[in-house]
Short mmCIF file of C-alpha atoms in Angstrom, two decimals:
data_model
loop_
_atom_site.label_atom_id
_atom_site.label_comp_id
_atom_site.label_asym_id
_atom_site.label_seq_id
_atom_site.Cartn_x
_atom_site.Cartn_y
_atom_site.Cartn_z
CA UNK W 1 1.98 29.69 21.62
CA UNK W 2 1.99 32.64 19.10
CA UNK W 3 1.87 31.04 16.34
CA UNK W 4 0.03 28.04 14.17
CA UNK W 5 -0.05 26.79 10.40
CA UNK W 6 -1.94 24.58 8.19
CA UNK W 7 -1.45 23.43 4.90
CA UNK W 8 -4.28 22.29 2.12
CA UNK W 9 -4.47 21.74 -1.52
CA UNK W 10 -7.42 23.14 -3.83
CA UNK W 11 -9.49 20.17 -5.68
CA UNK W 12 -8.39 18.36 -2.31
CA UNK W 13 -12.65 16.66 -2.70
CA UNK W 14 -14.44 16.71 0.32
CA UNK W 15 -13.33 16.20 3.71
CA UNK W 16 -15.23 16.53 7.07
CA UNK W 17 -14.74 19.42 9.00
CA UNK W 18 -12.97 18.20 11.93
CA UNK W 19 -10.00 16.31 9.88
CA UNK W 20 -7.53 16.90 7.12
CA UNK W 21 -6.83 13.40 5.12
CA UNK W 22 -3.86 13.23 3.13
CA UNK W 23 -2.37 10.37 0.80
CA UNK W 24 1.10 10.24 1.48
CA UNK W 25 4.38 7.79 0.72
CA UNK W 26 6.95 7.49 2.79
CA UNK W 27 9.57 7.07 0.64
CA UNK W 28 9.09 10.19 -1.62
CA UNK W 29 6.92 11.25 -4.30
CA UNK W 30 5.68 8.33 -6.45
CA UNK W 31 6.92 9.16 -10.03
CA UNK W 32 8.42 6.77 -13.24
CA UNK W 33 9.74 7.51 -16.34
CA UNK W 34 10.07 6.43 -19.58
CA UNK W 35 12.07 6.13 -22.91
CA UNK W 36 11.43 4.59 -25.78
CA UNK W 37 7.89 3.82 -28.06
CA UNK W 38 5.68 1.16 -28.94
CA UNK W 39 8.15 -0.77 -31.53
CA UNK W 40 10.90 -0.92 -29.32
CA UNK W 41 9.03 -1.37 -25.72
CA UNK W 42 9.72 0.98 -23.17
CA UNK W 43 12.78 1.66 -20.45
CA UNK W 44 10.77 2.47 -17.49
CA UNK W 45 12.72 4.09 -14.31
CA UNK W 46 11.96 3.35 -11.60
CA UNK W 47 10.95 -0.64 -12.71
CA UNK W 48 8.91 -1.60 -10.33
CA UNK W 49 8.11 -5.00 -11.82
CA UNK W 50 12.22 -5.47 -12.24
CA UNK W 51 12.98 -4.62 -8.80
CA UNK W 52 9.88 -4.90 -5.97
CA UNK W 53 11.92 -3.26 -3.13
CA UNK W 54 11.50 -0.24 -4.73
CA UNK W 55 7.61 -0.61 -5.41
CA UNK W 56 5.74 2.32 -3.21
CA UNK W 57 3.13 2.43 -0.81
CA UNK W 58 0.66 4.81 0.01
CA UNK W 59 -1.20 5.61 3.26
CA UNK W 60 -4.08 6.98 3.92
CA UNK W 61 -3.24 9.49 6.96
CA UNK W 62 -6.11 11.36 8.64
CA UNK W 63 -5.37 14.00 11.25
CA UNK W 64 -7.65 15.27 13.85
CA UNK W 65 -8.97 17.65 15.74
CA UNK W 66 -9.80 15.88 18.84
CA UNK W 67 -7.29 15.42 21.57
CA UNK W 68 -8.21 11.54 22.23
CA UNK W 69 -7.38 10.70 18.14
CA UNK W 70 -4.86 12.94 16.68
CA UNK W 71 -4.57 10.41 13.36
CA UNK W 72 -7.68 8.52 13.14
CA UNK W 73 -7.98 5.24 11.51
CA UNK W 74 -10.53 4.87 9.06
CA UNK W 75 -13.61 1.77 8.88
CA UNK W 76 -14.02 1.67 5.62
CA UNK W 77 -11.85 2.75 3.07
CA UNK W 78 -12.55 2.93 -0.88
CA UNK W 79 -9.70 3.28 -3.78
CA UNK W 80 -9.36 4.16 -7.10
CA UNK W 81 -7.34 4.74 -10.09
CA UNK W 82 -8.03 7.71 -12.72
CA UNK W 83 -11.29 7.47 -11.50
CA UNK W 84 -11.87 3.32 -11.59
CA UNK W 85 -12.79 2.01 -8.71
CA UNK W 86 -10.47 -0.74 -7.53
CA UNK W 87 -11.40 -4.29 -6.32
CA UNK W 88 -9.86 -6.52 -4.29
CA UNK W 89 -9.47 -10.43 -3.80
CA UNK W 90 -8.85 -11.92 -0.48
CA UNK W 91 -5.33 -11.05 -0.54
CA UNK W 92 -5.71 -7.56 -1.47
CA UNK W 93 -4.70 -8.01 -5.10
CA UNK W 94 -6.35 -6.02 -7.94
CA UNK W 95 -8.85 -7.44 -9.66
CA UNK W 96 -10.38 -4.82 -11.55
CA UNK W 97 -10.05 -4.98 -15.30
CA UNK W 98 -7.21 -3.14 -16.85
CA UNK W 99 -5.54 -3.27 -13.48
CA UNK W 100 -5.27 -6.74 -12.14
CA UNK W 101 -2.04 -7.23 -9.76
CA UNK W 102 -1.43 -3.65 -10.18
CA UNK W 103 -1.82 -2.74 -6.60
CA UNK W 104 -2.42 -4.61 -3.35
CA UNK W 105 -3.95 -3.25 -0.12
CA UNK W 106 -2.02 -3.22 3.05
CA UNK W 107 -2.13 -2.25 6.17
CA UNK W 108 0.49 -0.60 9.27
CA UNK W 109 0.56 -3.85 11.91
CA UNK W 110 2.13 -1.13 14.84
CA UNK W 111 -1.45 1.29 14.13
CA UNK W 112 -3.70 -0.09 11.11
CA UNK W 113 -3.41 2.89 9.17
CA UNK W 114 -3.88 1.75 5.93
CA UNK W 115 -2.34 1.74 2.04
CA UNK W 116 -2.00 0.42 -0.94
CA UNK W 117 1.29 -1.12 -2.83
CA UNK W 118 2.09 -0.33 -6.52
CA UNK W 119 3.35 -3.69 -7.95
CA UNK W 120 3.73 -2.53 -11.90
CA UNK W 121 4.60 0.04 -14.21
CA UNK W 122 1.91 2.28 -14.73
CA UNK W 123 3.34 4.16 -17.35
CA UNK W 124 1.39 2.32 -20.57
CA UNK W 125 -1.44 1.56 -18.70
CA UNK W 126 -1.99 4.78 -17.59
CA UNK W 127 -1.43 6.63 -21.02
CA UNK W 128 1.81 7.62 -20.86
CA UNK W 129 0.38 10.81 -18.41
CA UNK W 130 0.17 10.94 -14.82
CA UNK W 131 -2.61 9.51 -12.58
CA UNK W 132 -4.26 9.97 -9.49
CA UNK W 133 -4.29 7.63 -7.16
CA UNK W 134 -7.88 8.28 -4.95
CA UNK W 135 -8.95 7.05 -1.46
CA UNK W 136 -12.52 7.60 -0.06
CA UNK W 137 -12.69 6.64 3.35
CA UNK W 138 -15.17 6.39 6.49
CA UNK W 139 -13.86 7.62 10.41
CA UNK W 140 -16.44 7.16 12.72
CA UNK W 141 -15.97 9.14 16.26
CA UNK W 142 -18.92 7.89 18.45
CA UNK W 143 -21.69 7.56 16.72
CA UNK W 144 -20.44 10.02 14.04
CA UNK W 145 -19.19 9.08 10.82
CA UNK W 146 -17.35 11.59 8.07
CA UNK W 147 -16.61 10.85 5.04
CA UNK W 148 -13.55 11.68 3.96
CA UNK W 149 -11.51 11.91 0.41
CA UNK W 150 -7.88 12.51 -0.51
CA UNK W 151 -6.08 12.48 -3.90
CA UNK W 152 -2.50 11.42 -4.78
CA UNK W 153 -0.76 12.18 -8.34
CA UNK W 154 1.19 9.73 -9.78
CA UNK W 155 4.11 11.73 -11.67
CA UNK W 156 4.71 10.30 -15.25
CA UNK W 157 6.59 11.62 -18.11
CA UNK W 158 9.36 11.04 -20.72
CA UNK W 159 12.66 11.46 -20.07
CA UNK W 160 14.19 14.39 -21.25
CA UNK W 161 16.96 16.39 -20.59
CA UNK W 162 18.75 15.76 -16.86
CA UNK W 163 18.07 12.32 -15.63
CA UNK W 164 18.50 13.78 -11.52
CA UNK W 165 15.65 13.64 -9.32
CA UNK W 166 15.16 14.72 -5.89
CA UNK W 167 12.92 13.72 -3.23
CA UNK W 168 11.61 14.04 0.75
CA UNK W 169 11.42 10.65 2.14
CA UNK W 170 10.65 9.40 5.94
CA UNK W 171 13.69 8.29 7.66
CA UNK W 172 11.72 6.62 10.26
CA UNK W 173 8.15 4.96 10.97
CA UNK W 174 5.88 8.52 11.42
CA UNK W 175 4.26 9.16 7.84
CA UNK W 176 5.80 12.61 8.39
CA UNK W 177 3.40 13.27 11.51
CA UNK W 178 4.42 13.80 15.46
CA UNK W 179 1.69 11.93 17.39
CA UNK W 180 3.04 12.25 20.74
CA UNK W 181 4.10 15.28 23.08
CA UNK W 182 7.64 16.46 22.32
CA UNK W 183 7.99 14.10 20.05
CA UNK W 184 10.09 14.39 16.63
CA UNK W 185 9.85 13.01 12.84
CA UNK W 186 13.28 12.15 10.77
CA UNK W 187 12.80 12.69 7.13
CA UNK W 188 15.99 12.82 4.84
CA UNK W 189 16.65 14.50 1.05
CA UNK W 190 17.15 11.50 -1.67
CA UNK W 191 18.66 12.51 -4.82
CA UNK W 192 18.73 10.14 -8.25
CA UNK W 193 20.46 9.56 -10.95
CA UNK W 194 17.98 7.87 -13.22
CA UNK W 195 17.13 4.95 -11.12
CA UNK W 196 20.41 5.14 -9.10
CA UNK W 197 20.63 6.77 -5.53
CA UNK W 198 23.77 9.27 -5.15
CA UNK W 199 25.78 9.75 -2.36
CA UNK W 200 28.77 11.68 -3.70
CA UNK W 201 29.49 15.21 -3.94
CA UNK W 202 26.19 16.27 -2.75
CA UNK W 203 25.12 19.24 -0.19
CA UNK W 204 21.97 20.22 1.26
CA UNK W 205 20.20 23.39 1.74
CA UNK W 206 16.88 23.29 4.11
CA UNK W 207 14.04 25.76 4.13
CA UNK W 208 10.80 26.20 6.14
CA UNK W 209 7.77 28.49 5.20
CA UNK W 210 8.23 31.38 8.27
CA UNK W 211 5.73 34.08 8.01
CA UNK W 212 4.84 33.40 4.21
CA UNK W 213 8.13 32.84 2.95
CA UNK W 214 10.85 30.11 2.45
CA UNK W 215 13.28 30.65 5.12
CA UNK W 216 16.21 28.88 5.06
CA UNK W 217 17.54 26.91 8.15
CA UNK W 218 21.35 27.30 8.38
CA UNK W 219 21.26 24.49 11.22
CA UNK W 220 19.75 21.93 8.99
CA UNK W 221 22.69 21.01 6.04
CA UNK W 222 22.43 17.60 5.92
CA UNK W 223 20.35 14.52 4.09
CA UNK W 224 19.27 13.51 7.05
CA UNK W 225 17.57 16.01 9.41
CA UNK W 226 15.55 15.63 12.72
CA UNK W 227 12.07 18.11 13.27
CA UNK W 228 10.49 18.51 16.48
CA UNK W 229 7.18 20.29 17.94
CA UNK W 230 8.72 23.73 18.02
CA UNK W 231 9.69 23.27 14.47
CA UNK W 232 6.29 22.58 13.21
CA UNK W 233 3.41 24.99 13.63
CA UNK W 234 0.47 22.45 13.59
CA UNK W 235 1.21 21.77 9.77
CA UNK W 236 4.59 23.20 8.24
CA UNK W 237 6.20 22.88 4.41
CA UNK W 238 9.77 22.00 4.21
CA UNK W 239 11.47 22.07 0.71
CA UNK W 240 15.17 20.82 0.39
CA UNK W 241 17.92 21.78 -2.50
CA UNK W 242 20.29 19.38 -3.31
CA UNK W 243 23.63 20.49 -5.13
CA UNK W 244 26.33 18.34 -6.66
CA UNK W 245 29.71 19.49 -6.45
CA UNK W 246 28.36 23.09 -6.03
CA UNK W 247 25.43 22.95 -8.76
CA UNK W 248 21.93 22.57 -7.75
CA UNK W 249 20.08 19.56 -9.46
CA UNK W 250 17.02 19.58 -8.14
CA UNK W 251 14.06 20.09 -5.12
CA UNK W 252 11.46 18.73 -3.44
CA UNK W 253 9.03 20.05 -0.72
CA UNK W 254 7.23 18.29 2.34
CA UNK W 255 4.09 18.94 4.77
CA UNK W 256 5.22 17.97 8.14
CA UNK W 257 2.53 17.49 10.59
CA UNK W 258 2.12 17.94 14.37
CA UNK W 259 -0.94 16.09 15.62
CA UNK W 260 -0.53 17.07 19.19
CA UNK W 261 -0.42 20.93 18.37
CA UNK W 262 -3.04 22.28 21.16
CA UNK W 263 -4.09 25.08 18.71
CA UNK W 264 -5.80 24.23 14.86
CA UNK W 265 -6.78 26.04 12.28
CA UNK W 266 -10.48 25.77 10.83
CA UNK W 267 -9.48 26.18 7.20
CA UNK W 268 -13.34 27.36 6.24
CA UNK W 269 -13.40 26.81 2.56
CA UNK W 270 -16.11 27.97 0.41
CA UNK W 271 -17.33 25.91 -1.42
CA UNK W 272 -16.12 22.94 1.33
CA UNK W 273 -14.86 20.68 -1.35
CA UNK W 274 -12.05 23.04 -2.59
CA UNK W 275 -12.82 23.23 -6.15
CA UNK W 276 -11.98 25.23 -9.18
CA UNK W 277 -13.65 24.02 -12.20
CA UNK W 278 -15.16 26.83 -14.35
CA UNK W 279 -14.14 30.32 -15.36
CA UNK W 280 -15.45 32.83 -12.27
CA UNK W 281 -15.38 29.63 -9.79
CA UNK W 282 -13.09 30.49 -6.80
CA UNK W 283 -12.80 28.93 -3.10
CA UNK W 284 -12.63 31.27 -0.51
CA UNK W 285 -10.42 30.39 2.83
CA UNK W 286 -12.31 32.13 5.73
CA UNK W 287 -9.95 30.07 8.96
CA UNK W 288 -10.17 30.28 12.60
CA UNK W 289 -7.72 28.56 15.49
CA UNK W 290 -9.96 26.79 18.21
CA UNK W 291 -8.13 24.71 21.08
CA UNK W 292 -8.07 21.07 19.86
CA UNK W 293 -10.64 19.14 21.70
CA UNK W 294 -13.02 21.85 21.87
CA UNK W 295 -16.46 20.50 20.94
CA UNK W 296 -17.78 23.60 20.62
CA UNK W 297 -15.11 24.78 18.21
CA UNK W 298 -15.25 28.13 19.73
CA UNK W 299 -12.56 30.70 18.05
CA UNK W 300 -9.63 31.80 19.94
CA UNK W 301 -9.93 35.31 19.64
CA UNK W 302 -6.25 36.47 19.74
CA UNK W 303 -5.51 34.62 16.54
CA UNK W 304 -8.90 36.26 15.07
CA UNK W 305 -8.03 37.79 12.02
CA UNK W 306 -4.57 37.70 12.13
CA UNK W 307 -3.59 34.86 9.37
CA UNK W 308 -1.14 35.34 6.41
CA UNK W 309 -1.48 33.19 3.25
CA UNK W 310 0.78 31.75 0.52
CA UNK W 311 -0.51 29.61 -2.86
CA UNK W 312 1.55 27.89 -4.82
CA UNK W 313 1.79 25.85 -7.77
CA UNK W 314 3.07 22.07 -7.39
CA UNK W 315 6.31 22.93 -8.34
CA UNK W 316 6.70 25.56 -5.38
CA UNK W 317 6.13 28.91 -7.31
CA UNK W 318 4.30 31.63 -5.61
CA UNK W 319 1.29 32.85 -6.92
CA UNK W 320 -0.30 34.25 -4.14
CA UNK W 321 1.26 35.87 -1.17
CA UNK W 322 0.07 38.48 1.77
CA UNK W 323 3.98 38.83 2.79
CA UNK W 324 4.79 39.31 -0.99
CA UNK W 325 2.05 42.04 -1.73
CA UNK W 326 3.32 43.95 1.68
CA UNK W 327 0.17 42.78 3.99
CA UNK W 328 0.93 41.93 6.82
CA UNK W 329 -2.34 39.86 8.05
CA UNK W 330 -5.66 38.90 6.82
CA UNK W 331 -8.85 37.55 7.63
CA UNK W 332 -9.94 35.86 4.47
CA UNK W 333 -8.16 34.68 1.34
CA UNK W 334 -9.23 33.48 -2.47
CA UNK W 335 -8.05 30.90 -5.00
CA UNK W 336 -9.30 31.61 -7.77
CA UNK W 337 -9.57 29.82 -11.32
CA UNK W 338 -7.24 32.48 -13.09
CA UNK W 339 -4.34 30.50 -10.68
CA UNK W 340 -5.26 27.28 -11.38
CA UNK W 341 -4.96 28.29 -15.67
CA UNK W 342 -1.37 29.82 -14.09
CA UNK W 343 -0.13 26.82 -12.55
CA UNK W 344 -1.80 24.06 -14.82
CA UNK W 345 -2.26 22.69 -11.59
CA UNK W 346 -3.74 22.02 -8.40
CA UNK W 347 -2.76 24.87 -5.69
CA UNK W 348 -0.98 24.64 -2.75
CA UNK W 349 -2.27 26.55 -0.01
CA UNK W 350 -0.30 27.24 3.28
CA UNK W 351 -2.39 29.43 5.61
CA UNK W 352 -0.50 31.13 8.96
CA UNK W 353 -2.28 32.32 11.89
CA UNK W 354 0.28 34.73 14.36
CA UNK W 355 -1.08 36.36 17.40
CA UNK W 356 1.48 38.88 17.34
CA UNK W 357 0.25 40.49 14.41
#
């Protein structure tokens, strides 16, 4: 293998060193809208309370860097809500003030990875602005135990302008991660029309990061769309365009994971929670690729050195690019806080390691 890739996010809170935990929903990013104002209620799409099939669920999904785990399961696990930590009654309702029935706790019966359910509109009770959804979480390995934390934003805003949406979901059972050997993930390209799914008219362009750019993937032109092992370099971003009779109405992008990759990268932040808070602050990405299962986490040394980075804001701009300044490969990389002013939000960072460079 010549080549690996790992994706992270800055403000991503601290995470032990031998896994990357993600919050992620199967069915696409979790978002609502809303019209209307306090004296004449508010039109809330999607209405979760109106219609439960369409309330979401998020998992908590932990990959490793151990051979015998590849996603590990967590023994404890902690969530919260802007910050308010949530309780639970026997049947994993809410119970916490403000929130009660809001979510409910579930878990995977086919590998007990587990989530929690959005039963109602968060829009009013979440001040009209989006949230974050927060999981802290135990994994023990032996008689180690890390301590892991992963953030999820809740999209909400008014409706303005073109009611389309577009979004990434799982077509099958995987949480967007291979977990065995030559193994595959389905994920297909939903597009909206307010709170209606379309099916007419539409066309599909896909694209994979390659080399620090989005490189589209003239094999891959339809909603639905298979990825394998070769198609995913440990962790890979895949962003889809959807068109309607010729006119492109939106775009969403994806991390697709392969848990059995025998080569990881060490992403080496500094500072190791991965966050920008102050004027000056910056977190610098120092990675290495060791052989999972390697205890001693010993550097592979063709890889050493040879990495390419990309950082993006969450709606998939560049900010940050060694392919789009004309380097070709780097050791080291910084975020720093004049991107995060930039962007207005967290940063997306994609870091490449090619031993042909």
């Amino acid at each position: 293998m010549s080549q690996t890739s790992a994706v992270t996010k800055v403000t991503f809170r601290a995470k032990g060193g031998t896994y990357i935990p993600v919050l992620t929903c199967p069915t696409g990013d979790i978002y609502q809208a809303y019209q209307g104002g306090d004296s004449t209620g508010y039109t809330v799409i999607p209405d979760w309370e109106a219609d439960p099939a369409k309330q979401p669920v998020v998992y908590f999904v932990a990959t490793s860097s151990r051979v015998a785990e590849g996603v590990a399961v967590p023994t404890a696990i902690e969530w919260l809500y802007n910050g308010t930590v949530l309780k639970f009654d026997s049947n994993g309702l809410c119970t916490t003030t403000n929130f009660v029935n809001y979510f409910q706790t579930v878990t995977r019966p086919e590998d007990g990875i587990p989530g929690l359910k959005i039963l109602k509109n968060l829009v009013q009770v979440s001040g009209l602005v989006s949230g974050t959804l927060t999981a802290w979480a135990k994994v023990s390995y032996g008689n180690i135990t890390d301590e892991l934390t992963a953030d999820y934003t809740i999209k909400i805003e008014k409706q303005t302008g073109s009611p389309y949406r577009v979004t990434i979901a799982a077509a099958d059972n995987n949480l967007f991660t291979i977990c065995t050997a030559g193994g595959s993930v389905k994920v297909k390209a939903v597009a909206y029309d307010g709170d209606t799914e379309m099916s007419v008219g539409l066309t599909y362009k896909w694209f994979r990061i390659v080399n620090g750019t989005w490189t589209q993937d003239e094999t891959l032109t339809t909603a639905l769309i298979t990825i394998t092992t070769d198609m995913v370099d440990s962790y890979s971003q895949y962003m889809v365009k959807v068109y309607k009779d010729g006119e492109l109405i939106g775009f969403d992008t994806q991390t697709i994971v392969d848990a059995t990759d025998p080569v990881i990268i060490l992403l080496n932040p500094t500072p190791e929670n991965e966050t920008i808070e102050d004027e000056g602050d910056t977190v610098v990405y120092a990675p290495a690729c060791v052989k999972r299962g390697d205890a001693s986490r010993t550097p592979i040394s063709d890889f050493a050195g040879r990495f390419q980075f990309l950082f993006s804001d969450s709606r998939g701009n560049t900010l940050y690019s060694t392919v789009g300044t004309g380097k070709t490969k780097e050791a080291s990389a910084d975020v720093t806080y004049e991107m995060c002013a930039k962007a207005n939000s967290d940063i997306d960072v994609v870091i490449t390691a090619d031993s042909s460079l």
